[in-house]
Amino acid sequence: MIRKYVFGDPIETEAVVKDFDVCSEALPYFDVDKESGTLTKKMDQKDRVYGLGETLRGINKRGYIYISNNSDDPFHMEEKRSLYASQNFFVYWGEDKKFGMFVDTPGKVTFDIGYSEIGTFSIGFEDFDAKIYVVEGTDVLDIVRQFRGIIGKSYVPPRWAFGFGQSRWSYMSADEVREVVDKYDECGIPIDSVYLDIDYMERYKDFTVDEERFPDFENFVKEMKARNIHLVPIIDAGVKIEEGYDVYEEGVAGDYFVKKENGERLVAAVWPGKVHFPDFLNDKARAWFGDKYKVLVDKGIDGFWNDMNEPAIFYTEDHLKEVFDSIEDYKGKNLDIRSFFAFKDLVGSIDNNPEDYRRFYHEYKGKRYRHDKVHNIFGYNMTRAAGEAFERISTDKRILMFSRSSYIGMHRYGGIWCGDNRSWWSHILLNIQQMPALSMTGFLYSGADVGGFSADTTEDLLMRWTEFGIFTPLFRNHSAEYTRRQEYYRFTDKESFKNIIGLRYALIPYLYSEYMKAVNNEDMLFKPICFDYPDDEMAAEVEDQLFVGSSIMVAPIYRQNATGRYVYLPETMKLLRFRSFDDYDTEILEEGNHYVRALLNEVLVFVRKGRALPIAKPAKRVEDIDYSSITYECFDCEGSDYELYNDDGISR
Ligand code: GLC
């Protein structure tokens, strides 16, 4: 059962697609303090909290503070409170009562789950205007299912997007892309897509292609298509200000860009220097920007990633002027403890400055809103612009789309990647821990930059990360400019990489089938162990193993130099220790704790009792996977069936 409560005058987000009568009774579970705009709840010692989508820290969110305030922050450290997303749904798992809650407001929300006071959960609002949905059900999975039922079906990518994608900031020319594909093909490592980062554009202008570095782009796309390779270009939120650039000119003529209070267009800066931001919240601007994707779709492109859409702001013209003006005061001075730090703060305040998010406005549903009031739905609406347009410009074919910034509701139009992580062992664990909360909030097509985006990767880290990455729907190796190159073929043990990625392809029939079932039945694709074992106290402690779909559990290794790990089995399972899709040993492991060995090139998969895992012969491309080659690895599945979902993988 779901009840809706309304506080103040909430701004519509269109996250929920079902109509509800507003409940006039008092909000259950939390005490409401209207004056301060806070909800509070006492937590018993054993109570747990799950969800909140893409955030930092563990699977059980208790013990920290999380702020929904979409941020371009490339330092995903433990102490951070905000990442790129606001996915305000959580499940409260109390000793005697479990419930779900969706806090629907596009403004800033603070979830203080035992941070300020260890036994208190409080939810704070900058403006106490919100719709709150309270979900009650028979168990956690039922609560999640009901919630997913009111926010609309999750986005479905084309099946080829389950293949491996190689990315880099940036492949600088068509020849460099050719080389990547050649190298993969030479090594026999499967691959389906290559990502084009900002340098494919002409001076970072959206919907343009640099003619010199990518000459005759349309034919280049065709050439890649002929090899069954999909090129996936990036699109950024800011539109370069440049006379004669059609997107800029049209945006000005159509009045599609966000403006300041005085009616002037906001001048901000990102990669190309000065840009305007389209007002994605405005229906007309959204339709206009969405139709721009056609420029590339017409050239044969069938996948995109939307970036810098929190939005990231390097500086605004106004604030930069303020900084330069104030810098004068420090010139020639003997800077002491206070003035030195004030100076440092001043210079450090240039990018993503909170004041800048209060400088511009949106025309949304017939009203004018200051940006910070609707901040968390900006990226959502950029991706919605694309998603809505794809329905018009690609009526029969699905198009790959995922975004950096998001809000619940965006899951209907695309997936997400988890932004600028690092080549750190702890970020493999973070990736594992983010997946179930993303499943809860409907973001099924998700994944992180495998191998790590910033910092230099190492061969062992990349291998361990890949051993988890092969289970995430979005499986992409991406790294930043100036970091060590991390295409798989650059490392010593190519054979093992080939085998591990081959295993991914062998499992695509299963992963696609489970994905589609999760979409259609509002199920979670990644589940914490305790969601299926609610009465098992040990299962509640497990933060680094996940059920992936209905048949298997994974227990990835994410510690440097480890040759095994402890695994907790809530039930007796069959361990498959894969070196490749057809080279693996099996062992029945009884319920309980085990130390399970796994050499650097070995992937641990646990098949559940009475379930079956389809395994196909890997192929170079998803298209070539031979479904008639599928065999089933079962554990005690006498009389039980596996329903393998499949379709043509491309039609809408
Ligand atoms: C942002 C993105 C990253 C991309 C870079 C350059 O940092 O998060 O993935 O490579 O911009 O476009």
GROMACS .gro file of N, CA, C and O and ligand atoms in nm, residues 169 197-198 234 271 305 307-308 404 417 420 449 453 476 478, ligand 1:
model
   72
  169TRP      N    1   3.912   0.936  -2.236
  169TRP     CA    2   3.907   1.079  -2.260
  169TRP      C    3   4.043   1.118  -2.315
  169TRP      O    4   4.137   1.129  -2.241
  197ASP      N    5   3.474   1.075  -2.654
  197ASP     CA    6   3.469   1.180  -2.551
  197ASP      C    7   3.481   1.317  -2.620
  197ASP      O    8   3.491   1.325  -2.743
  198ILE      N    9   3.487   1.422  -2.540
  198ILE     CA   10   3.469   1.559  -2.592
  198ILE      C   11   3.551   1.599  -2.715
  198ILE      O   12   3.510   1.687  -2.787
  234ILE      N   13   2.970   1.161  -2.665
  234ILE     CA   14   2.927   1.234  -2.544
  234ILE      C   15   2.853   1.361  -2.587
  234ILE      O   16   2.881   1.416  -2.694
  271TRP      N   17   3.384   2.317  -2.090
  271TRP     CA   18   3.496   2.284  -2.181
  271TRP      C   19   3.521   2.388  -2.291
  271TRP      O   20   3.636   2.423  -2.316
  305TRP      N   21   2.607   0.943  -2.440
  305TRP     CA   22   2.614   0.965  -2.295
  305TRP      C   23   2.608   1.114  -2.269
  305TRP      O   24   2.674   1.193  -2.337
  307ASP      N   25   2.665   1.438  -2.033
  307ASP     CA   26   2.758   1.469  -1.925
  307ASP      C   27   2.747   1.614  -1.878
  307ASP      O   28   2.684   1.698  -1.943
  308MET      N   29   2.812   1.640  -1.766
  308MET     CA   30   2.828   1.773  -1.706
  308MET      C   31   2.691   1.837  -1.681
  308MET      O   32   2.674   1.958  -1.687
  404ARG      N   33   2.517   1.135  -1.648
  404ARG     CA   34   2.592   1.142  -1.523
  404ARG      C   35   2.499   1.187  -1.410
  404ARG      O   36   2.489   1.123  -1.308
  417TRP      N   37   2.601   0.633  -1.537
  417TRP     CA   38   2.729   0.577  -1.492
  417TRP      C   39   2.769   0.656  -1.369
  417TRP      O   40   2.722   0.768  -1.348
  420ASP      N   41   3.312   1.018  -1.201
  420ASP     CA   42   3.459   1.016  -1.203
  420ASP      C   43   3.521   0.949  -1.080
  420ASP      O   44   3.574   1.014  -0.991
  449ASP      N   45   3.299   0.336  -1.413
  449ASP     CA   46   3.415   0.330  -1.502
  449ASP      C   47   3.506   0.218  -1.452
  449ASP      O   48   3.576   0.235  -1.351
  453PHE      N   49   3.850   0.590  -1.330
  453PHE     CA   50   3.861   0.703  -1.423
  453PHE      C   51   3.989   0.782  -1.397
  453PHE      O   52   4.079   0.786  -1.480
  476ARG      N   53   3.187  -0.075  -1.905
  476ARG     CA   54   3.270   0.015  -1.983
  476ARG      C   55   3.401   0.043  -1.911
  476ARG      O   56   3.402   0.074  -1.792
  478HIS      N   57   3.676   0.306  -1.883
  478HIS     CA   58   3.692   0.448  -1.918
  478HIS      C   59   3.797   0.511  -1.827
  478HIS      O   60   3.805   0.477  -1.709
  653GLC     C1   61   3.371   1.441  -1.705
  653GLC     C2   62   3.312   1.302  -1.720
  653GLC     C3   63   3.416   1.207  -1.775
  653GLC     C4   64   3.466   1.260  -1.908
  653GLC     C5   65   3.520   1.401  -1.890
  653GLC     C6   66   3.557   1.465  -2.023
  653GLC     O1   67   3.470   1.441  -1.609
  653GLC     O2   68   3.261   1.256  -1.598
  653GLC     O3   69   3.361   1.078  -1.790
  653GLC     O4   70   3.565   1.177  -1.958
  653GLC     O5   71   3.422   1.483  -1.829
  653GLC     O6   72   3.446   1.472  -2.106
   0.00000   0.00000   0.00000
